[in-house]
XYZ file of C-alpha atoms in Angstrom:
522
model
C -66.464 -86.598 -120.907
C -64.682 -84.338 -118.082
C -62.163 -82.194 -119.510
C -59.241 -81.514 -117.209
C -58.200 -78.040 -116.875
C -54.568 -78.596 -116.707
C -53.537 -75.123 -117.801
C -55.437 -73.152 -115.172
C -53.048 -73.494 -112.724
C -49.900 -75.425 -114.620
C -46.354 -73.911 -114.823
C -45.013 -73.786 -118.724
C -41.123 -73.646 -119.336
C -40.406 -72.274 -122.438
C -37.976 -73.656 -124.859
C -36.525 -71.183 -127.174
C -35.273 -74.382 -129.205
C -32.053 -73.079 -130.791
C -30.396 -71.888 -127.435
C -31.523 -75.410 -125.861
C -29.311 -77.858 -126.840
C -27.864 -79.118 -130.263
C -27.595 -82.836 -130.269
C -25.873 -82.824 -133.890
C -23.038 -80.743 -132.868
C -23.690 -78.543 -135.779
C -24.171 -74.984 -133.339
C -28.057 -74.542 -133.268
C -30.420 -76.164 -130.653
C -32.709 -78.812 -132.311
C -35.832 -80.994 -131.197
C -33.269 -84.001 -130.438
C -31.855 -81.520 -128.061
C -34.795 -81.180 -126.294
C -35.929 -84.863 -126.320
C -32.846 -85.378 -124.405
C -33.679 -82.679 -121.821
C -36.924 -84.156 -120.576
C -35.854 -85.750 -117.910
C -34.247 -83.113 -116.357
C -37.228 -80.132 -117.253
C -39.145 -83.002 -115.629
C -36.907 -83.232 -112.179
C -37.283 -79.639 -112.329
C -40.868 -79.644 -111.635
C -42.885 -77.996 -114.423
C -45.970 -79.037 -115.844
C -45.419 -78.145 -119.493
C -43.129 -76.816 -122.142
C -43.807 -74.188 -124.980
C -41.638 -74.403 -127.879
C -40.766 -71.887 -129.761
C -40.858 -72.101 -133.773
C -39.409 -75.205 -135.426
C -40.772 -74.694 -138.854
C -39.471 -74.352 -142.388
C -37.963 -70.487 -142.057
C -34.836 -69.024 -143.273
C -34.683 -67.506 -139.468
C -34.603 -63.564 -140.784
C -36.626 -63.038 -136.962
C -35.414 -66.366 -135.153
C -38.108 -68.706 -136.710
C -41.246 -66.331 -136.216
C -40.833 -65.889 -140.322
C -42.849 -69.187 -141.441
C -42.510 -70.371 -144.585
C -44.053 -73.497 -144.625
C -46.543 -74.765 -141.090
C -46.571 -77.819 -141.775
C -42.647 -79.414 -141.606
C -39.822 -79.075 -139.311
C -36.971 -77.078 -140.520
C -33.744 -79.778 -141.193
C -31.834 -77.402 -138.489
C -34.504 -78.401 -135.818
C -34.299 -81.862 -137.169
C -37.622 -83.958 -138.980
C -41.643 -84.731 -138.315
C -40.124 -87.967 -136.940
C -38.260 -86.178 -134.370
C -40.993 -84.215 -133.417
C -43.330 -87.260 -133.011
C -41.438 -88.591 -130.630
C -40.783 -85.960 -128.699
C -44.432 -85.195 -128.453
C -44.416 -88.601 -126.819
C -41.605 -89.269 -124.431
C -42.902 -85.649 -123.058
C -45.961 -87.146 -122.148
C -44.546 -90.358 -121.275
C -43.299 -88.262 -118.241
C -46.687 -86.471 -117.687
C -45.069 -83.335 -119.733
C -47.521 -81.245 -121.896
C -46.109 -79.746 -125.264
C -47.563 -76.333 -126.166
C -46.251 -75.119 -129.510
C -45.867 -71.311 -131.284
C -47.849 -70.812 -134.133
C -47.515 -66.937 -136.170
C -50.745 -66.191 -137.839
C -50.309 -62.392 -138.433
C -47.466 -62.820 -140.834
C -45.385 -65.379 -143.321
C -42.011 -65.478 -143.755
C -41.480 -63.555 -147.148
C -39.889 -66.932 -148.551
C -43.470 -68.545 -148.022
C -44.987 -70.056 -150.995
C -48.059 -67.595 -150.965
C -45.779 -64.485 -150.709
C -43.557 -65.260 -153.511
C -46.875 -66.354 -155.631
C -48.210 -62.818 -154.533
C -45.083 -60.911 -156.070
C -45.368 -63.094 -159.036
C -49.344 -62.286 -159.567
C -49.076 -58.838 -159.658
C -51.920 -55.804 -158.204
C -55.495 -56.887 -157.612
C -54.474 -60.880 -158.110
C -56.210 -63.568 -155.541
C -52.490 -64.187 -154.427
C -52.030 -60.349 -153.184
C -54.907 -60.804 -151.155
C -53.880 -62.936 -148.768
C -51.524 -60.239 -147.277
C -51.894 -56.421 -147.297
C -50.885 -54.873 -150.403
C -51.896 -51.117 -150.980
C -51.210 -48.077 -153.551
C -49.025 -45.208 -151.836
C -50.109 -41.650 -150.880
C -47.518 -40.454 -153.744
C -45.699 -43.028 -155.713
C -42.894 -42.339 -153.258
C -44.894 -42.861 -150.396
C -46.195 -45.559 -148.160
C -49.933 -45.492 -147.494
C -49.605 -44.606 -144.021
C -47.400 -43.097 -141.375
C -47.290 -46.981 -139.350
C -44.038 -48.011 -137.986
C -42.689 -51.538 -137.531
C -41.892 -52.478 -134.439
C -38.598 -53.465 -135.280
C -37.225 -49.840 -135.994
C -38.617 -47.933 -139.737
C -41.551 -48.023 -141.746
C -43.688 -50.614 -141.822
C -44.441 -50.318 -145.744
C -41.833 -52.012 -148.363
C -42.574 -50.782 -152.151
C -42.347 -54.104 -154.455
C -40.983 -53.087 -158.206
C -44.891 -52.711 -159.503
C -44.976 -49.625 -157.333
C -47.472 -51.600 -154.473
C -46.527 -51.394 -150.898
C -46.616 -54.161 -148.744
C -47.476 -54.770 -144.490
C -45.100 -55.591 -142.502
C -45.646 -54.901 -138.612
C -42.168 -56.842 -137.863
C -39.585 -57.227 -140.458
C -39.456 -56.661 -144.322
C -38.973 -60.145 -144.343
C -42.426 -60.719 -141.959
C -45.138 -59.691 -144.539
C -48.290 -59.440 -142.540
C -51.400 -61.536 -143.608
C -55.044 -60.371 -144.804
C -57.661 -61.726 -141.995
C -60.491 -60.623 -144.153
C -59.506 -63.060 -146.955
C -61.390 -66.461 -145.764
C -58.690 -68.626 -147.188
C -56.335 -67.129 -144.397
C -58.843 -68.251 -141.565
C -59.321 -71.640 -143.368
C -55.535 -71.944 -143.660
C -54.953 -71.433 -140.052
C -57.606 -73.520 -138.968
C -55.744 -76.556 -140.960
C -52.389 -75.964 -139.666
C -53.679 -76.101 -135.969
C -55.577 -79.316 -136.821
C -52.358 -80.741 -138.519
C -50.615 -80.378 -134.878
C -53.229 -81.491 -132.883
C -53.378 -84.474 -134.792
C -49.776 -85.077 -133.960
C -50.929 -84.863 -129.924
C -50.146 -81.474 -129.140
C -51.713 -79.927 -125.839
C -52.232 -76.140 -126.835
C -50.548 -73.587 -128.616
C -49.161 -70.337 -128.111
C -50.448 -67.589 -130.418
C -47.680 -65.085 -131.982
C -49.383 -61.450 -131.998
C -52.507 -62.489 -130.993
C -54.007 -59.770 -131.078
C -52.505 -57.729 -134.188
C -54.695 -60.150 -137.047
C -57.081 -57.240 -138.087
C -56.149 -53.718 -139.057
C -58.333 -50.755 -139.592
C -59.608 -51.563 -142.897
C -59.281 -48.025 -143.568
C -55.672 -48.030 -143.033
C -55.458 -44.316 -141.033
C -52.888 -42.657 -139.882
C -51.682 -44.026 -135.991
C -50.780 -40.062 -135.245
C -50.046 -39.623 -131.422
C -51.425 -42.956 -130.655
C -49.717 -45.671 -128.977
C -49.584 -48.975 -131.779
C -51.188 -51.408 -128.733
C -53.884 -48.785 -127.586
C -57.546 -49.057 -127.561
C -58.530 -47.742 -130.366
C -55.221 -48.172 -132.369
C -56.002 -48.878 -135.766
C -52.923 -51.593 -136.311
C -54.663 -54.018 -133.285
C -56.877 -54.996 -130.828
C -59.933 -55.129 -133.827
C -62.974 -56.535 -132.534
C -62.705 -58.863 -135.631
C -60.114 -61.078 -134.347
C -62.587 -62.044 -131.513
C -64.457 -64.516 -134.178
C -61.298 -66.195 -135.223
C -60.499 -67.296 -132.037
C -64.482 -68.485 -131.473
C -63.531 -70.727 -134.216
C -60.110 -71.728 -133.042
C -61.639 -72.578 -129.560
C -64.542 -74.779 -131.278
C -61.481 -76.660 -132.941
C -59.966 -77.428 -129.651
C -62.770 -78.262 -127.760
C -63.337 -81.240 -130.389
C -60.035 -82.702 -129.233
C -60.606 -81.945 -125.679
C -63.495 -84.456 -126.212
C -61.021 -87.201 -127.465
C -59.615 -89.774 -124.704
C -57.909 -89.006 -122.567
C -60.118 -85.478 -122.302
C -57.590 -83.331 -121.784
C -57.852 -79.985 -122.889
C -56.484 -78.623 -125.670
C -55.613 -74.695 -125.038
C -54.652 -71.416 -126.629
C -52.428 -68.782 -124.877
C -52.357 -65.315 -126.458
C -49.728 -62.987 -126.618
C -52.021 -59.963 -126.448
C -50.018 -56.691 -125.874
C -52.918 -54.463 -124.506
C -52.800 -51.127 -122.618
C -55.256 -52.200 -119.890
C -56.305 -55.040 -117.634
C -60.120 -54.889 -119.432
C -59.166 -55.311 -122.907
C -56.872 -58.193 -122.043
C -59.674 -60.331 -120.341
C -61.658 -59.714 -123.829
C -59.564 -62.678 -124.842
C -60.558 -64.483 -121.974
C -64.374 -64.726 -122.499
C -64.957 -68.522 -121.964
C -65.504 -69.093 -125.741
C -61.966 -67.904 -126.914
C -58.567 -68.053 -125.579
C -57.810 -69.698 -122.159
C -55.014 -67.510 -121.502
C -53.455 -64.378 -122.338
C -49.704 -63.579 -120.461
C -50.175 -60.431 -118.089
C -47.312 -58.513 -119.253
C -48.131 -55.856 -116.872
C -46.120 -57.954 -114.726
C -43.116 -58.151 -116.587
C -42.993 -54.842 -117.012
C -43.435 -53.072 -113.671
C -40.984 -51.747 -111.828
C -39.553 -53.304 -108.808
C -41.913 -51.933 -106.306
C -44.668 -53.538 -103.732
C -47.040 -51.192 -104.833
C -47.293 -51.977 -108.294
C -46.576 -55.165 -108.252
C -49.978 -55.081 -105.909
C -51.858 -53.239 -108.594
C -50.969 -55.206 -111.602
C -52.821 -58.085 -109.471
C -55.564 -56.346 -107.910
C -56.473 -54.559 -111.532
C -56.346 -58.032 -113.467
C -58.021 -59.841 -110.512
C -60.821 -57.241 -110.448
C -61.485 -57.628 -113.836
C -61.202 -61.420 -114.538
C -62.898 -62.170 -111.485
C -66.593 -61.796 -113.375
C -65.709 -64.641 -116.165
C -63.550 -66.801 -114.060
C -60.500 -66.341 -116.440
C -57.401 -67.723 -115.634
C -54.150 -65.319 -114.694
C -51.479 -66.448 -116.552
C -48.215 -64.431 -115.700
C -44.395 -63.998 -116.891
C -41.070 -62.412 -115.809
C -38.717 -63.003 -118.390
C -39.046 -64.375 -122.169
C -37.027 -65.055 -125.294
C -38.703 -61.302 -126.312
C -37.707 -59.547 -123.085
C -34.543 -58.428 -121.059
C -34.012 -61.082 -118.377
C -35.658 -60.126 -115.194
C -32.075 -60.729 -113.262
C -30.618 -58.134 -115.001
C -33.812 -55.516 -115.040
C -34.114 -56.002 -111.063
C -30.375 -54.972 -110.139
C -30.240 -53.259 -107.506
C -27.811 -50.266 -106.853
C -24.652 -52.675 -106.729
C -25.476 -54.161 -109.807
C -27.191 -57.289 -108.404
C -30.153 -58.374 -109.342
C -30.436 -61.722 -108.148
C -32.153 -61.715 -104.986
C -35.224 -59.381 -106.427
C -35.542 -62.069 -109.220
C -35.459 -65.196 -106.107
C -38.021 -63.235 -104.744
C -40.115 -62.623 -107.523
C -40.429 -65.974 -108.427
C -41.813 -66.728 -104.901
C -44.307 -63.972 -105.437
C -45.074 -65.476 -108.764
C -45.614 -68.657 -108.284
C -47.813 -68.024 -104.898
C -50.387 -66.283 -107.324
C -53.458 -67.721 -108.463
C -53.144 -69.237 -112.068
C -50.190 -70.235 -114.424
C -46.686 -69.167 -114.285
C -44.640 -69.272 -117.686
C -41.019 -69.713 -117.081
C -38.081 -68.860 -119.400
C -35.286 -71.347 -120.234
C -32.094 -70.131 -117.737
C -33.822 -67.871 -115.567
C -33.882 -71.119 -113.029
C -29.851 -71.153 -113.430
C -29.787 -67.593 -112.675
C -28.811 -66.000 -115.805
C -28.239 -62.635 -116.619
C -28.212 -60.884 -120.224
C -25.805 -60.954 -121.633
C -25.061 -57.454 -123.078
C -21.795 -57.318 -124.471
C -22.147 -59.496 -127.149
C -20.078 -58.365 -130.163
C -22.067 -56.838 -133.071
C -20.903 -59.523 -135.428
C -22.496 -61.829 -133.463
C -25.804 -60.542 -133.877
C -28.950 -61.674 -135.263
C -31.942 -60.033 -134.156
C -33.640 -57.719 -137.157
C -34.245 -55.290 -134.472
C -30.134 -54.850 -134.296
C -30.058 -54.066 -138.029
C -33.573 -52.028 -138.375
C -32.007 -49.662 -135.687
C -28.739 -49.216 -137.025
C -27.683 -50.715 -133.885
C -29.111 -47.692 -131.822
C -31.427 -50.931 -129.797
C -29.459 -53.871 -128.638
C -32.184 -56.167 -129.138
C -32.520 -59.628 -127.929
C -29.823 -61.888 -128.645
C -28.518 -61.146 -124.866
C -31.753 -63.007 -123.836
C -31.223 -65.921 -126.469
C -27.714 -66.745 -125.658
C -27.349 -70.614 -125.870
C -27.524 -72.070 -122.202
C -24.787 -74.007 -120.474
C -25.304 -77.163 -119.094
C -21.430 -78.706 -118.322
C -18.130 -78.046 -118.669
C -15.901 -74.938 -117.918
C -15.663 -72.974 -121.308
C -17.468 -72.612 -124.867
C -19.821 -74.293 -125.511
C -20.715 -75.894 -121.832
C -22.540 -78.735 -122.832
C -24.309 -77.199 -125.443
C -22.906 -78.918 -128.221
C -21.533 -82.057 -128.924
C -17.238 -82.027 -129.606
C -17.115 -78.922 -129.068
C -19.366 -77.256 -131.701
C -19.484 -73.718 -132.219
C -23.088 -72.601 -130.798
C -24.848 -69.773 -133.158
C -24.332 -66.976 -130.570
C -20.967 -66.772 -128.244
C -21.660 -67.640 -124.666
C -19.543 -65.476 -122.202
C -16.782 -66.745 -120.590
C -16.536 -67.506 -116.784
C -20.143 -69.770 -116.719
C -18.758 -72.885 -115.010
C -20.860 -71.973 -112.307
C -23.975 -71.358 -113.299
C -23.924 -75.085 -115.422
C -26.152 -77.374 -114.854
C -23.927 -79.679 -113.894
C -22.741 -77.121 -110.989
C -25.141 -76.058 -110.069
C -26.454 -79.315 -109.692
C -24.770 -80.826 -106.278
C -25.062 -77.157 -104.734
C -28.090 -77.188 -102.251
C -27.526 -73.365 -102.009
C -27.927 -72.870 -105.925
C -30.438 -70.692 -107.933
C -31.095 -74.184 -109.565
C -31.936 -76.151 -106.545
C -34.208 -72.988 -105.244
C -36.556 -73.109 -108.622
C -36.382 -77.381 -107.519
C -37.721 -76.657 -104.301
C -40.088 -74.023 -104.938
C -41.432 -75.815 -107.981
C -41.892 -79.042 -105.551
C -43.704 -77.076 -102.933
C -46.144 -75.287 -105.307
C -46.884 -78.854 -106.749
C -47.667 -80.041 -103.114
C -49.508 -77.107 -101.878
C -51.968 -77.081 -105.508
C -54.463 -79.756 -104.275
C -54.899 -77.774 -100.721
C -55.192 -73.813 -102.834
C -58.369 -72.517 -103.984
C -58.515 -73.026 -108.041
C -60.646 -69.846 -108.377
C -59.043 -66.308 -108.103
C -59.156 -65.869 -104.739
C -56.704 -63.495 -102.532
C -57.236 -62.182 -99.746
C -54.460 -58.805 -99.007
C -52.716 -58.753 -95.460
C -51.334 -55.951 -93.609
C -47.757 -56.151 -94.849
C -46.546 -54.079 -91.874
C -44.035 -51.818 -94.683
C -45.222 -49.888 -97.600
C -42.346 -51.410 -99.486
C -43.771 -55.078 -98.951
C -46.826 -56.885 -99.344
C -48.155 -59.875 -98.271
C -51.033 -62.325 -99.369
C -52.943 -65.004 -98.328
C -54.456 -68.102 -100.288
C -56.089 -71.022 -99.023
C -53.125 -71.948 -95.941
C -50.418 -70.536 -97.920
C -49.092 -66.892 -97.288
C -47.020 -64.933 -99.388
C -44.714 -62.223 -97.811
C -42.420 -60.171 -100.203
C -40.585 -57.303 -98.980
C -39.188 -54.831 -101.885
C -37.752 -52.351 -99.419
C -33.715 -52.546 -98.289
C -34.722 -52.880 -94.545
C -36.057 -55.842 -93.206
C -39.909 -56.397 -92.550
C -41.415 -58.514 -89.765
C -42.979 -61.782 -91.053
C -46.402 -63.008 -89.472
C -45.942 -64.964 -86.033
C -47.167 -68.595 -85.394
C -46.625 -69.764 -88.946
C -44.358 -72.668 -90.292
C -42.096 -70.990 -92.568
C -41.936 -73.310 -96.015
C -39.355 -71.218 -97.815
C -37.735 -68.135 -98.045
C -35.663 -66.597 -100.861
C -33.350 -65.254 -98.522
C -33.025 -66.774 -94.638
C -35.240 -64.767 -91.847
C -33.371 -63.781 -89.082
C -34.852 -63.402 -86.000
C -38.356 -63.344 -87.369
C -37.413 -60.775 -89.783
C -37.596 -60.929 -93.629
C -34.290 -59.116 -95.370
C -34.877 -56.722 -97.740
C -35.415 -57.450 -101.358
C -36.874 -61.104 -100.328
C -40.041 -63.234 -100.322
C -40.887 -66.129 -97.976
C -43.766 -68.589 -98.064
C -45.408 -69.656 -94.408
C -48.124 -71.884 -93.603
């Protein structure tokens, strides 16, 4: 049977599902929420949507602490509710991509608290990473968590415990095969219920140096960093990717995929995830994470491109996530507006060979919010830093669809949602923003539309061929009959003559591109 490739060139909108919409008025988004937004993710244009955790977890870190794989936490609703949103998503030719967290449990998992119980050296402490102390004071090793402190807690027997997120995030042993046969059950129990691919948590943190050294000066995602990137967790997704290819095989052929998020300190080690055996994609956070500038922007491409090019893996690339700062807000320029870099950047995006991921908002324009009050906040990354690191509630702030104050659609009679949403949103709602041809929402509509026209006539491979951008502060692209023009510079740039213009983030005038803009010709 032919597979179809879907995912090589698909765009993903991710659902963080407790800022999506409550349908049971009781604050927190929920899978009925979502159901009921499939018709309009669909009008939108995107080919598939990721959501985030749904699972039993008493939400210490937003639903990334599992603590049982299997069920649907009553917040997010019941297995019922999931089923059927699996299918009225592909009733309208949606994919559903779901998270799944196999580096750590929540601490209220039924292994973890069966660990505490079984004391040192038990078969229960070895599914997660339990060591002695330097000193009885100490913790094995000088690792940090990457939510602020130590990444060691000391249980009352005197053990410490893993933990490369929260205390409440205890971190798995990958060298226990009951883990690995675990894992490989939980994705088969979702695949049976029709889901198209998931999205791996910490994909590449699995294996630690079993010798548990000292990280020193080293960077925790650097080659040769003994808390990730092991060669070890290569085999586990072998295995994973022999699991989905047996679905793939299944009517309607389909495949089933994997994206990784693999936090890597160069373009090389990232496409060792992309060997045609293991993942299918891997986000390019090098993209998220550049600096508004031409020239790096052209780098981050040219240095992936360069080195995916020998295995044919796909690019699969990200502005903004439930993890990150909004990419509104991080491309202000010097008045404080950052809205027509991020217009532009999602024309440069989305003109790139491979998958876009976008994240929930960003197509109504929103910005972090940042002055949420600190009783409002959630994120273990808030507490862990003594509130020296904002975190990311300002990312995860509930999104308005109607209405002219709290909640805006969100909730049903009114309900209070889980974080405040700012005053003064009419505008960006959904419903607004809907009858405005001029909106940030009717821009993604268009774009998305065009991109969907255009994919039959661009090359599927990773072709791109560079142009002379006429600026250093722009650059410009060609694939197939579509050219991609973004100018980063404050000055204007003159676009390429003799070409139908398709769209333009901000209008030409006179044949000349504005500053921070992007514009797609033919």
């Amino acid at each position: 049977m032919m597979r179809s490739s879907w995912w090589r060139d698909a765009v993903v909108y991710e659902v963080y599902v407790r800022s999506f919409t409550d349908s049971d008025g009781d604050g927190e988004g929920d899978l009925g929420g979502v159901r009921s937004r499939l018709p309009y993710l669909r009008e939108l244009g995107v080919d598939a949507l990721w959501l985030t955790p749904f699972y039993r977890s008493p939400l210490a870190d937003g639903g990334y602490d599992v603590a049982d794989y299997r069920d649907v936490d009553p917040r997010f609703g019941t297995l019922d509710d999931f089923e059927a949103l699996v299918s009225d998503a592909h009733a309208l030719g949606l994919k559903l991509i779901v998270d799944i967290v196999p580096n750590h449990t929540s601490d209220q998992h039924a292994w973890f608290q069966e660990a505490l119980a079984a004391g040192p050296g038990s078969p229960a402490r070895g599914r997660y990473l339990f060591r002695a102390g330097k000193t009885r004071d100490a913790p094995p090793n000088d690792w940090p968590s990457a939510f602020g402190g130590p990444a060691w807690t000391q249980v009352p027997d005197g053990e410490w415990y893993l933990h490369l997120y929260a205390t409440e995030q205890p971190d798995l042993n990958w060298r226990n095969p009951e883990v690995r046969r675990e894992f490989e059950d939980v994705l088969r129990c979702w695949l049976d219920r029709g889901v198209d691919g998931f999205r791996i948590d910490v994909a590449a943190g699995l294996f630690k140096d079993p010798s548990f050294a000292d990280l020193g000066d080293l960077d925790r995602h650097a080659v040769g960093s003994p808390m990730y990137s092991r060669p070890e967790v290569h085999e586990v997704y072998r295995d994973w990717r022999r699991i989905l290819n047996a679905y793939s095989d299944q009517p309607p052929g389909d495949e089933r995929m994997a994206v990784g998020e693999v936090w890597t300190d160069s373009p090389e080690d990232l496409t060792l995830f992309l060997r045609p055996d293991e993942l299918h994609q891997a986000f390019n956070f090098a993209l998220q994470l550049a600096p508004w500038s031409a020239s790096d922007f052209k780098s981050v491409v040219t240095d992936f491109l360069r080195t995916a090019e020998p295995i044919q893996a796909a690019p699969t690339w990200v502005l903004s996530s439930h993890d990150a700062t909004r990419h509104r807000t991080r491309y202000q320029d010097g008045t404080g507006n950052g809205l027509p870099r991020a217009r532009a950047a999602l024309l440069f995006m989305l003109a790139l060979p491979g998958s876009a991921y976008l994240y929930q908002g960003e197509e109504l324009g929103l910005e972090e919010v940042v002055d949420l009050p600190d009783s409002a906040r959630q994120d273990p990354i808030w507490f862990r830093t003594g509130g020296t690191q904002r975190g990311r509630d300002g990312c995860r702030v509930p999104i308005p669809w109607s209405g002219s104050d709290e909640p805006y659609g969100f909730s049903p009679n009114g309900g209070k949602p889980w974080l405040p949403m700012p005053d003064g949103w009419e505008p960006l709602t959904v419903e607004a923003q809907s009858g405005d041809p001029g909106s940030v929402l009717a821009f993604y509509r268009q774009a998305l539309r065009l991109r969907r026209e255009l994919r039959a006539t661009l090359p599927r491979d990773l072709e791109l061929e560079w142009l002379d951008s006429r600026s250093p502060k722009a650059l410009a692209f060609r694939r197939g009959p579509l050219m991609c023009v973004l100018n980063c510079g404050d000055g204007p740039v003159p676009l390429p003559p003799g070409r139908e213009l398709l769209l333009a983030s901000a209008p030409p005038d006179g044949g000349l591109l504005p500053g921070n803009a992007a514009a797609w010709l033919r």
